[in-house]
Amino acid sequence: MNVQEKLAILADAAKYDASCASSGSKSTRSGSKIGSTEGMGICHSYTPDGRCVSLLKILLTNYCIYDCQYCVNRISSDTPRARFTVDEVVSLTMEFYKRNYIEGLFLSSGIIQNSDYTMEQLIAVAKQLRVNEHYGGYIHLKTIPNAAQALIEEAGRWADRLSVNIELPTEHDLQRLAPEKKKPQIVDAMQGIRSKIDETKSERKAGFKAPRFAPAGQSTQMIVGATETPDLEILKTASELYIGQKLRRVYYSAYSPIPHADARLPGQSPPLVREHRLYQADWLMRFYGFDANEIVADSDQNLSLDMDPKFAWALANRHFFPVDINKASREELLRIPGIGARNVGRILSIRRYKALRSSDLRKLRVAWNRAKCFVITADSNPNLENLDKTDLKSKASPKSRQLMLFDTASSALSGEV
Amino acid sequence: MHSENVDSFDAWRTAARRLLVANVSPSDVQWTDDAVQPTLFDSDATPNVKAAPFSVPKTFLELAQEVACHRDSKRWSLLYRTLWRLKNGEPDLLKITTDDDVYILHRMQKAVSRDVHKMKAFVRFRKVSQIGEAENYVAWHRPDHRIVHLTAPFFARRFKGMNWSILTPDESVTWDQDSLRYGPGVSASEAPDDDALEELWKTYYASIFNPARVKVAMMKREMPVRHWPTLPEASLIPDLLHQASARVATMIDKYEGFAETATNYMPETIDLESLRHAAQRCRACDLCHHATQTVFGDGPANARIVLVGEQPGDREDIEGHPFVGPAGQLLNDALSQAGIDRSQIYITNIVKHFKFTEQETTQTDVRGKRRIHQKPNSREIYACRPWLEAELSVIKPDSLVCLGSTPAQALFGRDFRISKDRGTFIATDWCERTMATWHPAAILRMPDEHRQAQMRDQLVADLSSL
């Protein structure tokens, strides 16, 4: 099998991983000849699914001894198999990078022989890129479940980011669909990475020249919609991970039908808008001071699909409004539907010099249609009288057509709501 | 009326500084770009006053540097007016982002920085020649604004160890691993030829696309169509879109495996007798269609030891009891050597039906077909496991022994290696003391006599440790 055939199989097998970020490493490694990391990631292309191509996202191999039902590479699937050599991955990465096709490498793998052996192979790729090729670009390694802590530590020396997939939101979901993966083991692995990151940081703070360890932190991915687990449970799990493991990102991947699927899985994807709502809710928890329990108001414990979670919260908490744009605190401003965190910063800055009118808000490009019924501005705002009306939802919601313009890929990046 | 013709940020800065010191109001200056001819009514020469030092906020300089790259010819006068206002009573002007001038400047800055970002993303180098060690790469790119100076340092940092040139219609830049050199623009006809590697890149692009989600508007917003001509992968887009729905349909059609497990066949009251009875009717996997009967576990409900094998063999399938063939004979010997009474323990398998392929026998004295044992796959193990779990929940043994790697991997996980961890007690969800040892059949199949004896001793030793 030639490299092109392997690439087709092993890129195809990796496409279900949602993670695409290449940001977070603030400075390029010294001594690099090709490649740089300067904080912001770059999307080098976009595929017709609307997702960006930032990293060469491949599996080292899609042979796997595990049998996770939601995964196309599980041992019992008939999918065609291939395996790259370490040299092949190194060469592909360098050649793609030099032509500016990619921002870096995202390498994952099916488990061959055992966890440690597989992890060693991934490390060999990263190490060879750094040491032999003087490569300074981005590397994201997926750590293999149950690999030895010493191997994780070595991986972190060469990689910018490490990730451990939580896979499914609850222990029960794991038992059902990934019987060989256990939540405590997954969380332990994250804990191991976290403590090493903390250790490196504190050593550097104390003035020691500690070697780099995963400077872009760690992330994880959760598959949404393969089981019945409601959004509230998903968000609680995410919240635990953000707080407990200091993850940089939790990716939500709407379960998508896979070839050679197991018959116990749903044949249909959940609506993509659900994934989008989860990203919005995720953003509300991280940057807007919301709690998971506040965001999910519906009795079925799921986010509303027809409106964004901040708007839904506002409708359910009208006593909180109206909020005075020119007097309210940052925390209060952050709760206004249609006004994002960046605009809150701008509002706070502008109002030191002048009182904001509704025309100013429109210039800032807030989602005025949503915000208008909830704010007091320097001029009179006639929309305020709608605040207590029962049809407020229809008065302030975007048309359904517009709703689809919001897209998961962009919300994964910005999440502004 | 003053007239200023400038073509770069530095030229504008020099002129603006002069005008500001001379206190020339923005309405008295006409700014033109190099492309635009100066007006015929050129009147006052710019006053030549010795520039007294003054300072402007750093944020303004950064903003001006970027806005200077914008194509709109209004930028120079807008920048001067803003500078004038900053120095004439509105020092905090830039913070009022809703001011009309500041608003337009920010829009221009945003357009430029977006263009810079897209240039960093969409420049595609092609390898043109390789002389000795040095590799030469050339790209042709069409940015919206005049941003080559803004982006070239980024490419120099990123591709430090390469010789490269980026050609655009307005300007070009070359890096020789030491310094950047700028030159005139070139037309698209001078773009480099295809690079053999583009086929690989297109393969990657086509494979990473998930046909189950199509978002064309999103793709076009982030990757504007005007950049497509210089992106090798963009030529694939029409075909990928065309095939998407058909590909999804095939994906959904292609189910594998079965939707149920033994859980669907469990009896209402759980004891060994009701389980044995119910298991006879189990259809949770396809093995039931070929095997003679379900071979359930054997032994008393109060057994303190449970042995789990892989699956019944040819003899077991016919007789309906586990470990009654040649492997069972070896197991009996090992048990008695270890001082264990077989009638006091419970013996079962992780899979309860015989899995086999049929082969024409080659032996001349036997006629017909021989049934060759086949290892059960993980799907079958998964479907059958609830029976074992039910047996264990009734018996609650003190010790649980996996015979061979199939039951061991099913209970300890896929990572388990019997050669490494044989004979060690490890706690599992089913029993505090769970251990794995050789399967008697594996001992029988071992060709090396010495090794066979050793394995047999190990089996006895492991059983003795119970």
JSON list of N, CA and C in Angstrom, two decimals, chain A residues 74 76 261-263, chain B residues 255-260 286 379:
[
{"chain": "A", "resi": 74, "resn": "ARG", "atom": "N", "xyz": [-13.18, 0.29, 15.66]},
{"chain": "A", "resi": 74, "resn": "ARG", "atom": "CA", "xyz": [-13.22, -0.78, 16.64]},
{"chain": "A", "resi": 74, "resn": "ARG", "atom": "C", "xyz": [-12.88, -2.12, 15.98]},
{"chain": "A", "resi": 76, "resn": "SER", "atom": "N", "xyz": [-14.14, -4.91, 15.78]},
{"chain": "A", "resi": 76, "resn": "SER", "atom": "CA", "xyz": [-15.13, -5.72, 15.11]},
{"chain": "A", "resi": 76, "resn": "SER", "atom": "C", "xyz": [-15.67, -5.09, 13.83]},
{"chain": "A", "resi": 261, "resn": "ALA", "atom": "N", "xyz": [-21.48, 0.81, 11.02]},
{"chain": "A", "resi": 261, "resn": "ALA", "atom": "CA", "xyz": [-21.95, 1.17, 12.34]},
{"chain": "A", "resi": 261, "resn": "ALA", "atom": "C", "xyz": [-22.51, -0.02, 13.08]},
{"chain": "A", "resi": 262, "resn": "ASP", "atom": "N", "xyz": [-22.46, 0.04, 14.38]},
{"chain": "A", "resi": 262, "resn": "ASP", "atom": "CA", "xyz": [-23.07, -0.96, 15.20]},
{"chain": "A", "resi": 262, "resn": "ASP", "atom": "C", "xyz": [-24.58, -0.70, 15.23]},
{"chain": "A", "resi": 263, "resn": "ALA", "atom": "N", "xyz": [-25.35, -1.77, 15.21]},
{"chain": "A", "resi": 263, "resn": "ALA", "atom": "CA", "xyz": [-26.80, -1.61, 15.09]},
{"chain": "A", "resi": 263, "resn": "ALA", "atom": "C", "xyz": [-27.43, -0.98, 16.33]},
{"chain": "B", "resi": 255, "resn": "TYR", "atom": "N", "xyz": [-24.96, -1.28, 8.12]},
{"chain": "B", "resi": 255, "resn": "TYR", "atom": "CA", "xyz": [-24.89, -1.68, 9.52]},
{"chain": "B", "resi": 255, "resn": "TYR", "atom": "C", "xyz": [-24.17, -3.00, 9.68]},
{"chain": "B", "resi": 256, "resn": "GLU", "atom": "N", "xyz": [-23.57, -3.14, 10.80]},
{"chain": "B", "resi": 256, "resn": "GLU", "atom": "CA", "xyz": [-22.96, -4.44, 11.10]},
{"chain": "B", "resi": 256, "resn": "GLU", "atom": "C", "xyz": [-23.45, -4.90, 12.46]},
{"chain": "B", "resi": 257, "resn": "GLY", "atom": "N", "xyz": [-23.33, -6.20, 12.68]},
{"chain": "B", "resi": 257, "resn": "GLY", "atom": "CA", "xyz": [-23.57, -6.71, 14.01]},
{"chain": "B", "resi": 257, "resn": "GLY", "atom": "C", "xyz": [-25.04, -6.79, 14.32]},
{"chain": "B", "resi": 258, "resn": "PHE", "atom": "N", "xyz": [-25.34, -6.86, 15.60]},
{"chain": "B", "resi": 258, "resn": "PHE", "atom": "CA", "xyz": [-26.71, -7.10, 16.00]},
{"chain": "B", "resi": 258, "resn": "PHE", "atom": "C", "xyz": [-27.04, -6.19, 17.15]},
{"chain": "B", "resi": 259, "resn": "ALA", "atom": "N", "xyz": [-28.32, -5.92, 17.26]},
{"chain": "B", "resi": 259, "resn": "ALA", "atom": "CA", "xyz": [-28.73, -4.87, 18.17]},
{"chain": "B", "resi": 259, "resn": "ALA", "atom": "C", "xyz": [-28.90, -5.35, 19.60]},
{"chain": "B", "resi": 260, "resn": "GLU", "atom": "N", "xyz": [-28.83, -6.65, 19.82]},
{"chain": "B", "resi": 260, "resn": "GLU", "atom": "CA", "xyz": [-29.18, -7.06, 21.17]},
{"chain": "B", "resi": 260, "resn": "GLU", "atom": "C", "xyz": [-28.10, -7.89, 21.84]},
{"chain": "B", "resi": 286, "resn": "ASP", "atom": "N", "xyz": [-25.48, -14.70, 16.20]},
{"chain": "B", "resi": 286, "resn": "ASP", "atom": "CA", "xyz": [-25.76, -15.67, 15.15]},
{"chain": "B", "resi": 286, "resn": "ASP", "atom": "C", "xyz": [-25.22, -17.07, 15.40]},
{"chain": "B", "resi": 379, "resn": "ARG", "atom": "N", "xyz": [-17.86, -8.95, 19.27]},
{"chain": "B", "resi": 379, "resn": "ARG", "atom": "CA", "xyz": [-19.30, -8.74, 19.24]},
{"chain": "B", "resi": 379, "resn": "ARG", "atom": "C", "xyz": [-20.04, -9.91, 19.88]}
]
